[in-house]
């Protein structure tokens, strides 16, 4: 599956119109984890809602496997099953009496058999890490982290091809964050794609295949994590910091060390630094 | 030094779960104490005991030697220990920022001219004075959270307890709030208790308490805690990235100190020969 945003611009109408997106060109596809970075107000949420037809294109078009959303060439309800959106505040998305009903809501709307619904509900609850003794509880009695998992399960149960997650780990402890991210990496495969919105640069660095930086409604950078994070100065101009280890490497490079700036996980950075030390004979280290 | 808050062997029961199981800890004047722990480790429950929002099932919390178990002292205690929560939207009530900040001191029965002084002063401390005439809903998350902090400061507490104040903020908002907290602690010598999931915030503290399963699992300065990778991992916590990198390099035989920030590590590496 491939979703192409073509020259998308969007303005919220009202007494004071607010321009949210300006001429966005971007392709999202299965087989890839795309990290989306941008400040509050950069147009992220507006962009996400274009991906599954929650917002219809005002200017430009959204093409899903070549079919135009604007011209109505594909049914939007079907698109919403195929592209699952998990919002940042799960409270905004939960509404049923019990967790089981909550998670069954999506598949039930897809006209599946009861057997199939039950199977999907159970599987997605297990995948999202919800303990069985909670199934009959109200989603509103849960902790923030558990609510987030239920919201995720309810989207997984529709078996989307592309999963869009807005800050899926905000407010979770480090173990909870790792659990969710590891699950997502395992879930993703050549026929499934993920769009991950996060403020956590380390998280994005470790999981994304590709990074898009949004700034004031435009695509500011689009590339591999190595490419994007080696633009530390450019990112700083728009108030986005790079992962801490990238700062160490660019600091060393400025002081003359032969290290590559792009490395971004802790073990990779250690390799770079140790490699540079091995290469340097005795005390002669580039400008030191 | 005499502690401002003494937590003495407290237990707390929520229904059939025991959230705290024998916790003792002191909070000293002017210190910056971080409290960390996985979800469900009891850290928020502990925080809510510090000003009597929750009462221990057994044990005792003393604030300047007043017990939170004594209902007559609870308002005095809450004037000494101020509390800020995760979601600023639930904490702001008035139509303008300055009215919001004045809300607390008004309730304490402070005379009007004094309130004016306190509100202006508190808004300056958190760098929000220029916004005083605005409405809370025009603010970003970080700004709202700083206004919520100012509202507590206007009551002149001696200890500021913050329960995951940055969890819902974007990186800029987080930075602003952390700068405000650091200023209050370093410049105004206010005691700060920061409950957080962000290990890079722990680095700012003088002392850290790590909670696990309702008990204190470790206590010390942040560097000492993070050196014990095994313990940190077993508590479901994390090590800040630069610290992890400096540990890994040490394991590979480099003679450098543990480092918390990028600059520190770059300097240490450049000093190697």
Coordinates of C-alpha atoms in Angstrom, one line a residue:
Chain A
X1 CA 0.0 0.0 0.0
X2 CA 1.2 3.5 -0.8
X3 CA -0.2 6.8 0.2
X4 CA 1.0 9.9 -1.8
X5 CA 0.3 13.4 -0.5
X6 CA 0.5 15.6 -3.6
X7 CA 0.9 19.4 -3.2
X8 CA -1.3 19.3 -0.1
X9 CA -2.1 22.7 1.5
X10 CA -4.6 23.0 4.3
X11 CA -6.1 26.1 6.1
X12 CA -8.5 25.9 9.1
X13 CA -11.3 28.3 8.3
X14 CA -12.8 30.7 10.8
X15 CA -12.7 34.3 11.8
X16 CA -8.9 34.0 11.9
X17 CA -7.9 31.4 9.3
X18 CA -4.9 29.3 10.3
X19 CA -2.7 27.8 7.6
X20 CA -1.6 24.4 8.8
X21 CA 0.0 22.8 5.8
X22 CA 1.7 24.3 2.8
X23 CA 2.4 22.4 -0.3
X24 CA 3.3 19.0 1.2
X25 CA 4.7 16.3 -1.0
X26 CA 5.2 13.0 0.9
X27 CA 4.9 9.3 0.3
X28 CA 4.0 6.8 3.1
X29 CA 4.2 3.1 2.3
X30 CA 4.1 -0.4 3.7
X31 CA 7.5 -2.0 4.5
X32 CA 8.8 1.1 6.2
X33 CA 8.8 2.8 9.6
X34 CA 8.6 6.5 9.1
X35 CA 9.5 8.8 12.0
X36 CA 7.7 12.2 11.9
X37 CA 9.2 15.0 13.9
X38 CA 7.9 18.5 14.4
X39 CA 6.9 21.0 17.1
X40 CA 3.4 21.5 18.4
X41 CA 1.9 23.6 15.6
X42 CA 4.1 22.3 12.9
X43 CA 1.1 20.7 11.1
X44 CA 1.7 17.1 12.2
X45 CA -1.9 16.3 13.3
X46 CA -3.4 17.8 10.2
X47 CA -1.0 15.8 8.1
X48 CA -1.8 12.6 9.9
X49 CA -5.5 13.1 9.4
X50 CA -5.0 13.3 5.6
X51 CA -3.5 9.8 5.6
X52 CA -6.8 8.0 6.4
X53 CA -9.3 10.5 5.0
X54 CA -10.4 12.0 8.3
X55 CA -9.6 15.3 6.6
X56 CA -10.4 15.6 2.9
X57 CA -7.8 17.4 0.8
X58 CA -8.6 21.1 0.4
X59 CA -5.8 21.8 -2.0
X60 CA -3.8 19.1 -3.7
X61 CA -4.7 15.4 -3.6
X62 CA -4.1 12.2 -1.7
X63 CA -3.5 9.2 -3.9
X64 CA -4.0 5.7 -2.3
X65 CA -2.3 3.1 -4.6
X66 CA -3.0 5.6 -7.4
X67 CA -6.6 6.3 -6.6
X68 CA -7.7 9.8 -5.8
X69 CA -9.3 10.7 -2.5
X70 CA -10.4 14.0 -3.8
X71 CA -12.2 12.6 -6.8
X72 CA -13.8 9.9 -4.6
X73 CA -12.2 7.1 -6.4
X74 CA -12.1 4.9 -3.2
X75 CA -14.5 4.5 -0.3
X76 CA -13.2 6.4 2.7
X77 CA -14.6 3.9 5.3
X78 CA -12.5 1.2 3.7
X79 CA -9.5 3.5 3.9
X80 CA -10.0 4.1 7.6
X81 CA -9.8 0.3 8.2
X82 CA -6.6 0.1 6.2
X83 CA -4.9 3.1 7.8
X84 CA -5.3 3.0 11.6
X85 CA -4.8 6.1 13.6
X86 CA -3.8 6.0 17.3
X87 CA -4.1 9.4 18.9
X88 CA -1.9 10.9 21.5
X89 CA -4.6 11.1 24.2
X90 CA -6.3 7.7 24.3
X91 CA -9.0 9.3 26.4
X92 CA -10.2 11.0 23.2
X93 CA -10.6 7.7 21.5
X94 CA -12.0 5.4 24.2
X95 CA -15.8 5.3 24.9
X96 CA -17.1 1.7 25.5
X97 CA -18.2 0.1 28.8
X98 CA -15.6 -2.7 28.8
X99 CA -12.2 -3.2 27.3
X100 CA -13.5 -6.2 25.3
X101 CA -16.3 -4.1 23.8
X102 CA -13.9 -1.3 23.1
X103 CA -11.6 -3.4 21.1
X104 CA -14.4 -5.2 19.3
X105 CA -15.9 -2.0 18.1
X106 CA -13.7 -1.6 15.0
X107 CA -13.9 -5.1 13.7
X108 CA -17.7 -5.2 14.4
X109 CA -18.0 -2.2 12.0
X110 CA -16.2 -4.2 9.4
X111 CA -19.0 -6.8 9.2
X112 CA -16.8 -9.7 10.2
X113 CA -18.2 -12.9 11.7
X114 CA -18.5 -13.1 15.5
X115 CA -15.7 -15.8 15.5
X116 CA -13.4 -13.6 13.6
X117 CA -14.2 -10.6 15.8
X118 CA -13.4 -12.6 18.9
X119 CA -10.2 -14.0 17.5
X120 CA -9.0 -10.5 16.5
X121 CA -10.0 -8.9 19.8
X122 CA -8.1 -11.6 21.9
X123 CA -5.0 -11.4 19.6
X124 CA -4.7 -7.7 19.7
X125 CA -5.2 -7.5 23.4
X126 CA -2.4 -10.0 23.9
X127 CA -0.2 -8.1 21.4
X128 CA -0.8 -4.8 23.1
X129 CA 0.1 -6.4 26.5
X130 CA -3.3 -6.1 28.3
X131 CA -3.7 -8.7 31.1
X132 CA -6.7 -11.0 30.8
X133 CA -8.1 -10.0 34.2
X134 CA -8.7 -6.5 32.9
X135 CA -10.9 -7.5 29.9
X136 CA -14.2 -6.8 31.6
X137 CA -13.1 -3.6 33.3
X138 CA -14.0 -0.1 32.0
X139 CA -11.3 1.4 29.9
X140 CA -11.7 4.6 32.1
X141 CA -10.5 2.8 35.2
X142 CA -7.1 2.1 33.7
X143 CA -3.8 3.9 34.2
X144 CA -2.6 6.1 31.5
X145 CA -0.2 3.5 30.1
X146 CA -2.9 0.8 30.0
X147 CA -5.4 3.2 28.3
X148 CA -2.8 3.7 25.6
X149 CA -2.4 0.0 25.1
X150 CA -6.2 -0.5 24.8
X151 CA -6.4 2.3 22.3
X152 CA -3.6 0.6 20.3
X153 CA -5.3 -2.8 20.6
X154 CA -8.6 -1.4 19.3
X155 CA -6.8 -0.2 16.2
X156 CA -4.8 -3.4 15.7
X157 CA -8.0 -5.4 15.8
X158 CA -8.9 -3.8 12.4
X159 CA -5.7 -5.3 11.0
X160 CA -4.6 -2.1 9.3
X161 CA -1.9 -2.1 6.7
X162 CA -0.5 1.2 7.9
X163 CA -0.4 2.1 11.6
X164 CA -0.1 5.8 12.5
X165 CA 0.8 6.5 16.1
X166 CA 0.9 10.0 17.6
X167 CA 3.3 9.9 20.6
X168 CA 2.6 6.3 21.5
X169 CA 5.0 6.4 24.5
X170 CA 4.4 9.7 26.1
X171 CA 3.9 9.3 29.8
X172 CA 5.1 5.7 29.9
X173 CA 8.1 4.5 31.9
X174 CA 11.2 3.4 30.2
X175 CA 10.2 -0.3 30.3
X176 CA 6.7 0.5 29.0
X177 CA 8.3 2.5 26.2
X178 CA 10.6 -0.3 25.2
X179 CA 7.7 -2.8 25.2
X180 CA 5.6 -0.8 22.9
X181 CA 8.4 0.0 20.5
X182 CA 9.6 -3.6 20.4
X183 CA 6.1 -4.7 19.7
X184 CA 5.8 -2.2 16.8
X185 CA 9.0 -3.3 15.3
X186 CA 7.9 -6.9 15.4
X187 CA 4.5 -6.0 14.0
X188 CA 5.9 -4.2 11.0
X189 CA 6.8 -6.3 7.9
X190 CA 7.0 -5.8 4.2
X191 CA 3.2 -5.7 4.0
X192 CA 2.7 -3.3 6.9
X193 CA 4.0 0.2 7.5
X194 CA 4.2 2.5 10.5
X195 CA 4.2 6.2 10.9
X196 CA 5.6 7.1 14.3
X197 CA 5.3 10.6 15.6
X198 CA 7.5 11.3 18.6
X199 CA 9.3 14.1 20.4
X200 CA 11.9 11.5 21.6
X201 CA 14.8 11.8 19.2
X202 CA 16.5 8.8 20.6
X203 CA 13.4 6.7 20.0
X204 CA 13.0 7.8 16.4
X205 CA 16.7 7.3 15.8
X206 CA 16.6 3.7 17.0
X207 CA 13.4 2.7 15.2
X208 CA 12.8 4.7 12.0
X209 CA 14.0 3.7 8.5
X210 CA 13.3 7.2 7.4
X211 CA 12.7 10.6 9.1
X212 CA 10.6 13.5 8.0
X213 CA 10.9 16.8 9.8
X214 CA 7.9 19.1 9.6
X215 CA 8.3 22.8 10.2
X216 CA 5.6 25.5 9.9
X217 CA 3.5 23.3 7.7
X218 CA 6.2 22.3 5.2
X219 CA 8.6 19.3 4.9
X220 CA 11.8 20.7 6.3
X221 CA 14.0 17.5 5.9
X222 CA 13.3 14.0 4.6
X223 CA 15.9 11.3 4.7
X224 CA 17.5 8.4 6.5
X225 CA 18.2 9.0 10.2
X226 CA 21.9 9.3 9.4
X227 CA 21.2 12.0 6.8
X228 CA 18.7 13.9 9.0
X229 CA 20.7 13.8 12.2
X230 CA 23.9 14.9 10.5
X231 CA 22.1 18.2 10.0
X232 CA 22.4 19.2 13.7
X233 CA 22.9 22.9 12.9
X234 CA 19.9 23.1 10.6
X235 CA 17.7 21.2 13.1
X236 CA 18.8 23.5 15.9
X237 CA 17.7 26.5 13.8
X238 CA 14.1 25.2 14.0
X239 CA 14.5 24.3 17.7
X240 CA 14.8 20.5 17.2
X241 CA 17.6 18.8 19.1
X242 CA 19.5 15.8 17.8
X243 CA 20.1 12.6 19.9
X244 CA 22.7 13.1 22.6
X245 CA 25.2 10.7 21.1
X246 CA 25.0 12.6 17.8
X247 CA 26.0 15.7 19.7
X248 CA 29.0 13.9 21.1
X249 CA 30.1 12.8 17.7
X250 CA 29.6 16.2 16.1
X251 CA 31.5 17.7 19.1
X252 CA 34.4 15.3 18.4
X253 CA 34.3 16.0 14.7
X254 CA 34.6 19.7 15.4
X255 CA 37.7 19.0 17.5
X256 CA 39.3 17.2 14.6
X257 CA 38.3 13.6 15.3
X258 CA 37.8 11.4 12.2
X259 CA 34.3 10.2 13.2
X260 CA 31.2 10.2 11.2
X261 CA 28.4 12.4 12.5
X262 CA 25.6 10.2 11.4
X263 CA 26.0 7.3 13.9
X264 CA 23.1 7.5 16.4
X265 CA 22.8 4.5 18.7
X266 CA 25.1 4.1 21.7
X267 CA 26.9 1.0 20.5
X268 CA 27.4 2.6 17.0
X269 CA 28.8 5.7 18.6
X270 CA 31.2 3.7 20.7
X271 CA 32.4 1.9 17.6
X272 CA 33.0 5.2 15.9
X273 CA 35.0 6.6 18.8
X274 CA 37.0 3.5 19.4
X275 CA 37.7 3.2 15.7
X276 CA 39.0 6.8 15.6
X277 CA 41.2 6.2 18.5
X278 CA 42.7 3.0 16.9
X279 CA 43.5 4.9 13.7
X280 CA 45.3 7.7 15.4
X281 CA 49.0 6.9 15.9
X282 CA 50.2 7.9 19.4
X283 CA 49.5 11.4 20.4
X284 CA 49.0 12.8 16.9
X285 CA 45.3 13.2 16.8
X286 CA 44.1 15.7 14.3
X287 CA 44.4 19.1 15.9
X288 CA 44.8 17.9 19.5
Chain B
X1 CA 20.5 19.6 59.0
X2 CA 16.9 19.1 60.1
X3 CA 14.7 17.7 57.4
X4 CA 11.6 19.7 56.3
X5 CA 9.7 16.5 55.6
X6 CA 10.2 13.2 57.4
X7 CA 8.5 10.1 55.9
X8 CA 8.6 7.4 58.5
X9 CA 7.9 3.8 57.5
X10 CA 4.7 4.5 55.7
X11 CA 2.4 1.9 54.1
X12 CA -0.5 2.6 51.8
X13 CA -3.3 0.4 50.7
X14 CA -5.5 1.0 47.6
X15 CA -8.3 -1.5 47.7
X16 CA -6.4 -4.8 47.8
X17 CA -3.1 -3.5 46.4
X18 CA -0.4 -2.3 48.7
X19 CA 1.1 0.7 46.9
X20 CA 3.6 1.6 49.6
X21 CA 5.3 -1.0 51.7
X22 CA 7.4 0.6 54.4
X23 CA 8.9 3.8 52.9
X24 CA 11.1 6.1 54.9
X25 CA 12.7 9.1 53.3
X26 CA 13.6 12.7 54.3
X27 CA 13.5 15.9 52.3
X28 CA 16.0 18.5 53.3
X29 CA 15.8 22.3 52.9
X30 CA 17.1 23.5 49.6
X31 CA 17.8 20.1 48.1
X32 CA 16.8 18.8 44.6
X33 CA 15.5 15.3 45.1
X34 CA 14.4 13.2 42.1
X35 CA 12.1 10.2 42.6
X36 CA 12.1 7.6 39.8
X37 CA 10.5 4.2 39.3
X38 CA 8.4 2.2 36.8
X39 CA 4.6 2.7 36.5
X40 CA 3.0 1.3 39.5
X41 CA 6.2 1.4 41.7
X42 CA 4.5 3.8 44.1
X43 CA 6.2 7.0 43.3
X44 CA 3.1 9.1 42.7
X45 CA 1.5 7.6 45.8
X46 CA 4.5 8.7 47.8
X47 CA 4.4 12.2 46.3
X48 CA 0.7 12.6 47.3
X49 CA 1.6 11.7 50.9
X50 CA 4.1 14.6 51.2
X51 CA 1.3 17.2 51.6
X52 CA -1.4 15.0 53.0
X53 CA -3.4 14.5 49.7
X54 CA -3.2 10.8 50.7
X55 CA -2.8 9.6 54.3
X56 CA -0.7 6.5 55.2
X57 CA -2.5 3.3 56.3
X58 CA 0.3 3.1 58.8
X59 CA 3.4 5.1 59.6
X60 CA 3.7 8.8 59.6
X61 CA 4.6 11.9 57.5
X62 CA 5.9 14.9 59.4
X63 CA 6.2 18.3 57.7
X64 CA 8.2 20.6 60.0
X65 CA 7.1 18.2 62.8
X66 CA 3.4 18.5 62.0
X67 CA 1.8 15.2 61.2
X68 CA -0.4 14.8 58.0
X69 CA -2.5 12.5 60.1
X70 CA -3.7 15.5 62.2
X71 CA -6.6 17.1 60.2
X72 CA -6.1 20.4 62.1
X73 CA -2.6 20.8 60.6
X74 CA -3.4 19.9 57.0
X75 CA -3.8 23.5 55.7
X76 CA -0.6 24.6 57.3
X77 CA 1.1 21.6 55.8
X78 CA -0.2 22.3 52.3
X79 CA 1.0 25.9 52.6
X80 CA 4.5 24.5 53.2
X81 CA 4.5 21.8 50.6
X82 CA 3.1 22.8 47.2
X83 CA 2.2 20.2 44.5
X84 CA 2.2 20.4 40.7
X85 CA 0.7 17.7 38.6
X86 CA 1.1 16.2 35.1
X87 CA -1.7 17.9 33.2
X88 CA -1.6 21.7 33.4
X89 CA -5.1 21.9 31.8
X90 CA -6.6 20.5 35.0
X91 CA -4.8 23.0 37.2
X92 CA -5.7 26.3 35.6
X93 CA -9.1 27.7 36.6
X94 CA -9.3 31.5 36.1
X95 CA -9.8 33.7 33.0
X96 CA -6.5 35.5 33.1
X97 CA -3.0 34.2 34.1
X98 CA -2.6 36.6 37.0
X99 CA -6.0 35.8 38.4
X100 CA -5.1 32.2 38.2
X101 CA -1.9 32.7 40.1
X102 CA -3.7 34.9 42.7
X103 CA -6.2 32.1 43.4
X104 CA -4.0 30.3 45.9
X105 CA -3.0 33.3 48.1
X106 CA -6.6 34.6 48.0
X107 CA -7.7 31.3 49.5
X108 CA -5.0 31.7 52.2
X109 CA -6.6 35.0 53.2
X110 CA -3.5 37.1 52.2
X111 CA -4.3 40.9 52.0
X112 CA -4.7 42.3 48.5
X113 CA -1.5 44.5 48.2
X114 CA 0.6 41.5 49.3
X115 CA -1.2 39.2 46.8
X116 CA -0.3 41.7 44.0
X117 CA 3.4 41.5 45.0
X118 CA 3.4 37.8 45.3
X119 CA 1.7 37.2 41.9
X120 CA 4.1 39.5 40.0
X121 CA 7.1 38.0 41.8
X122 CA 5.9 34.4 41.1
X123 CA 5.3 35.1 37.4
X124 CA 8.7 36.6 37.1
X125 CA 10.4 33.6 38.7
X126 CA 8.9 31.3 36.0
X127 CA 9.5 33.8 33.3
X128 CA 5.8 34.3 32.5
X129 CA 5.3 37.9 33.7
X130 CA 4.8 39.3 30.2
X131 CA 1.8 37.0 29.7
X132 CA 0.0 38.0 32.9
X133 CA -3.0 39.6 31.1
X134 CA -3.5 36.6 28.8
X135 CA -6.0 33.8 29.1
X136 CA -4.6 30.4 30.0
X137 CA -6.0 28.7 26.9
X138 CA -3.8 30.9 24.7
X139 CA -0.7 29.3 26.1
X140 CA 1.4 26.4 25.1
X141 CA 1.7 23.4 27.3
X142 CA 5.1 24.5 28.8
X143 CA 3.7 27.9 29.5
X144 CA 0.6 26.5 31.2
X145 CA 2.7 24.3 33.3
X146 CA 4.9 27.3 34.4
X147 CA 1.8 29.2 35.3
X148 CA 0.6 26.3 37.4
X149 CA 4.0 26.4 39.1
X150 CA 3.7 30.1 39.7
X151 CA 0.3 29.5 41.3
X152 CA 1.9 27.3 43.8
X153 CA 4.9 29.6 44.4
X154 CA 2.5 32.5 45.2
X155 CA 1.6 30.6 48.3
X156 CA 5.3 30.7 49.4
X157 CA 5.8 27.0 49.9
X158 CA 9.1 25.7 51.2
X159 CA 9.0 22.5 49.2
X160 CA 7.8 22.2 45.6
X161 CA 6.6 18.6 44.7
X162 CA 6.2 18.0 41.0
X163 CA 4.6 14.8 39.7
X164 CA 5.8 14.2 36.2
X165 CA 5.4 17.9 35.2
X166 CA 6.9 17.4 31.8
X167 CA 5.3 14.1 30.7
X168 CA 2.8 15.7 28.3
X169 CA 5.0 18.5 27.0
X170 CA 7.0 18.8 23.8
X171 CA 10.8 19.2 24.0
X172 CA 10.6 23.0 24.1
X173 CA 8.0 23.0 26.8
X174 CA 9.9 20.5 28.8
X175 CA 13.1 22.6 28.6
X176 CA 11.2 25.7 29.8
X177 CA 9.7 23.9 32.8
X178 CA 13.1 22.4 33.7
X179 CA 14.8 25.8 33.5
X180 CA 12.1 27.2 35.8
X181 CA 12.5 24.4 38.3
X182 CA 16.3 24.6 38.3
X183 CA 16.1 28.4 38.8
X184 CA 13.8 28.0 41.8
X185 CA 16.1 25.4 43.4
X186 CA 19.5 27.0 42.6
X187 CA 18.7 30.7 43.0
X188 CA 15.8 30.7 45.5
X189 CA 17.1 27.7 47.4
X190 CA 13.7 26.1 47.3
X191 CA 13.5 22.4 48.1
X192 CA 12.3 20.5 45.0
X193 CA 11.0 16.9 44.8
X194 CA 10.7 15.9 41.1
X195 CA 8.9 12.7 40.2
X196 CA 9.9 11.7 36.7
X197 CA 10.3 9.0 34.0
X198 CA 12.9 11.0 32.2
X199 CA 16.4 9.9 33.2
X200 CA 17.9 13.0 31.7
X201 CA 15.9 15.1 34.2
X202 CA 17.3 13.0 37.1
X203 CA 20.8 14.3 36.2
X204 CA 19.7 17.7 37.5
X205 CA 19.1 16.4 41.0
X206 CA 21.4 16.3 44.0
X207 CA 19.9 13.1 45.2
X208 CA 17.7 10.4 43.7
X209 CA 15.4 7.8 45.2
X210 CA 14.5 4.9 43.0
X211 CA 11.2 3.1 43.8
X212 CA 10.3 -0.5 43.1
X213 CA 7.2 -2.4 44.1
X214 CA 6.3 0.1 46.8
X215 CA 9.7 0.2 48.4
X216 CA 12.8 2.3 48.1
X217 CA 15.1 0.2 46.0
X218 CA 18.1 2.6 45.9
X219 CA 19.0 6.0 47.0
X220 CA 22.1 8.1 46.3
X221 CA 23.5 10.7 43.8
X222 CA 22.4 10.2 40.2
X223 CA 25.9 9.0 39.0
X224 CA 26.1 6.3 41.7
X225 CA 22.6 5.1 40.7
X226 CA 23.3 4.9 36.9
X227 CA 26.6 3.1 37.5
X228 CA 24.6 0.2 38.7
X229 CA 23.2 -0.7 35.3
X230 CA 21.8 -4.1 36.5
X231 CA 19.8 -2.5 39.3
X232 CA 18.6 0.3 37.0
X233 CA 17.4 -2.2 34.4
X234 CA 15.8 -4.5 37.0
X235 CA 13.7 -1.4 38.2
X236 CA 12.4 -0.9 34.6
X237 CA 14.4 2.3 34.3
X238 CA 16.9 3.5 31.8
X239 CA 20.3 5.2 31.7
X240 CA 20.8 8.6 30.0
X241 CA 22.3 8.1 26.6
X242 CA 25.6 9.9 27.1
X243 CA 26.1 8.1 30.4
X244 CA 25.5 4.8 28.7
X245 CA 28.1 5.7 26.0
X246 CA 30.7 6.8 28.6
X247 CA 30.1 3.4 30.5
X248 CA 30.5 1.4 27.3
X249 CA 33.7 3.2 26.4
X250 CA 35.0 2.6 30.0
X251 CA 34.2 -1.1 29.5
X252 CA 36.3 -1.0 26.4
X253 CA 39.3 0.2 28.4
X254 CA 39.2 3.9 27.9
X255 CA 40.3 5.8 31.0
X256 CA 37.5 8.4 31.2
X257 CA 35.1 9.5 33.8
X258 CA 31.4 8.8 33.6
X259 CA 29.7 11.7 31.8
X260 CA 26.2 13.0 31.8
X261 CA 26.3 15.6 29.0
X262 CA 27.8 15.6 25.5
X263 CA 30.3 18.4 26.2
X264 CA 31.6 16.6 29.3
X265 CA 32.2 13.5 27.3
X266 CA 33.8 15.3 24.4
X267 CA 36.2 17.0 26.8
X268 CA 37.0 13.8 28.6
X269 CA 37.8 12.1 25.3
X270 CA 39.9 15.0 24.1
X271 CA 41.9 14.9 27.3
X272 CA 42.9 11.2 26.7
X273 CA 46.4 12.1 25.6

